Amino acid sequence: MHVAPPSTPTVQDHVALAEIELCGELMIAASAADGERLSSDRIDEVLNVGGPSALTTPVTPSVPPAPDGG
C-alpha cells in the first residue's frame, strides 16, 4: 500500500465546500425554527433561491471560484 507523504498539498473542491456551507446554513435555520420542519419558502430563503429577489440580488460566494483549466 502506498501512502502519500504528509507534505503533499491539499486539494480543495470548491463546489463541495460551497455545498457544505449551504448545508450548515440549513442546519442553523432548522435549529432556530419553531416546529419540526422548515417550510419550502424558508428553505428557499436560506439558500437564496426562488422568487424574484433571487433573480435580482447578486450572491457573493464566500468560496473563491475554481481556477480555469483545473
Short mmCIF file of C-alpha atoms in Angstrom, two decimals:
data_model
loop_
_atom_site.label_atom_id
_atom_site.label_comp_id
_atom_site.label_asym_id
_atom_site.label_seq_id
_atom_site.Cartn_x
_atom_site.Cartn_y
_atom_site.Cartn_z
CA MET A 1 0.00 0.00 0.00
CA HIS A 2 1.30 3.45 -0.95
CA VAL A 3 0.56 6.39 1.35
CA ALA A 4 1.16 9.97 0.24
CA PRO A 5 3.71 11.87 2.32
CA PRO A 6 2.29 14.44 4.79
CA SER A 7 3.83 17.32 2.82
CA THR A 8 1.53 16.69 -0.19
CA PRO A 9 -0.52 19.86 -0.87
CA THR A 10 -4.22 19.56 -0.14
CA VAL A 11 -6.72 19.67 -2.95
CA GLN A 12 -9.78 21.83 -2.38
CA ASP A 13 -13.08 21.08 -4.06
CA HIS A 14 -14.75 24.50 -4.10
CA VAL A 15 -18.13 23.09 -5.13
CA ALA A 16 -18.10 20.64 -2.24
CA LEU A 17 -17.07 23.40 0.17
CA ALA A 18 -19.94 25.61 -1.05
CA GLU A 19 -22.40 22.72 -0.62
CA ILE A 20 -21.14 22.09 2.90
CA GLU A 21 -21.61 25.78 3.71
CA LEU A 22 -25.21 25.67 2.40
CA CYS A 23 -25.92 22.57 4.50
CA GLY A 24 -24.57 24.42 7.51
CA GLU A 25 -26.86 27.36 6.81
CA LEU A 26 -29.83 24.97 6.62
CA MET A 27 -28.86 23.34 9.92
CA ILE A 28 -28.61 26.72 11.62
CA ALA A 29 -32.01 27.73 10.26
CA ALA A 30 -33.54 24.40 11.29
CA SER A 31 -32.18 24.65 14.82
CA ALA A 32 -33.69 28.13 15.18
CA ALA A 33 -37.07 27.20 13.63
CA ASP A 34 -40.29 26.69 15.52
CA GLY A 35 -41.77 23.30 14.75
CA GLU A 36 -40.32 20.12 13.32
CA ARG A 37 -39.58 21.19 9.74
CA LEU A 38 -38.58 24.18 7.67
CA SER A 39 -41.15 25.27 5.12
CA SER A 40 -40.18 25.22 1.45
CA ASP A 41 -40.32 29.02 1.47
CA ARG A 42 -37.89 29.19 4.42
CA ILE A 43 -35.51 26.75 2.73
CA ASP A 44 -35.59 28.87 -0.43
CA GLU A 45 -34.92 31.97 1.67
CA VAL A 46 -31.94 30.36 3.44
CA LEU A 47 -30.48 29.10 0.15
CA ASN A 48 -31.36 32.36 -1.65
CA VAL A 49 -33.29 30.57 -4.40
CA GLY A 50 -36.74 31.01 -5.89
CA GLY A 51 -38.77 34.18 -6.01
CA PRO A 52 -37.89 37.47 -7.68
CA SER A 53 -35.24 38.52 -5.12
CA ALA A 54 -33.05 35.56 -6.05
CA LEU A 55 -33.00 36.79 -9.64
CA THR A 56 -32.18 40.40 -8.81
CA THR A 57 -29.97 40.05 -5.72
CA PRO A 58 -26.38 39.16 -6.59
CA VAL A 59 -24.89 36.40 -4.47
CA THR A 60 -21.29 36.78 -3.40
CA PRO A 61 -19.83 33.35 -2.79
CA SER A 62 -17.67 33.02 0.29
CA VAL A 63 -15.58 30.42 -1.54
CA PRO A 64 -13.39 31.66 -4.40
CA PRO A 65 -14.22 30.23 -7.84
CA ALA A 66 -12.21 27.28 -9.09
CA PRO A 67 -9.29 28.26 -11.34
CA ASP A 68 -9.81 27.79 -15.09
CA GLY A 69 -8.45 24.63 -16.57
CA GLY A 70 -8.45 22.92 -13.23
#
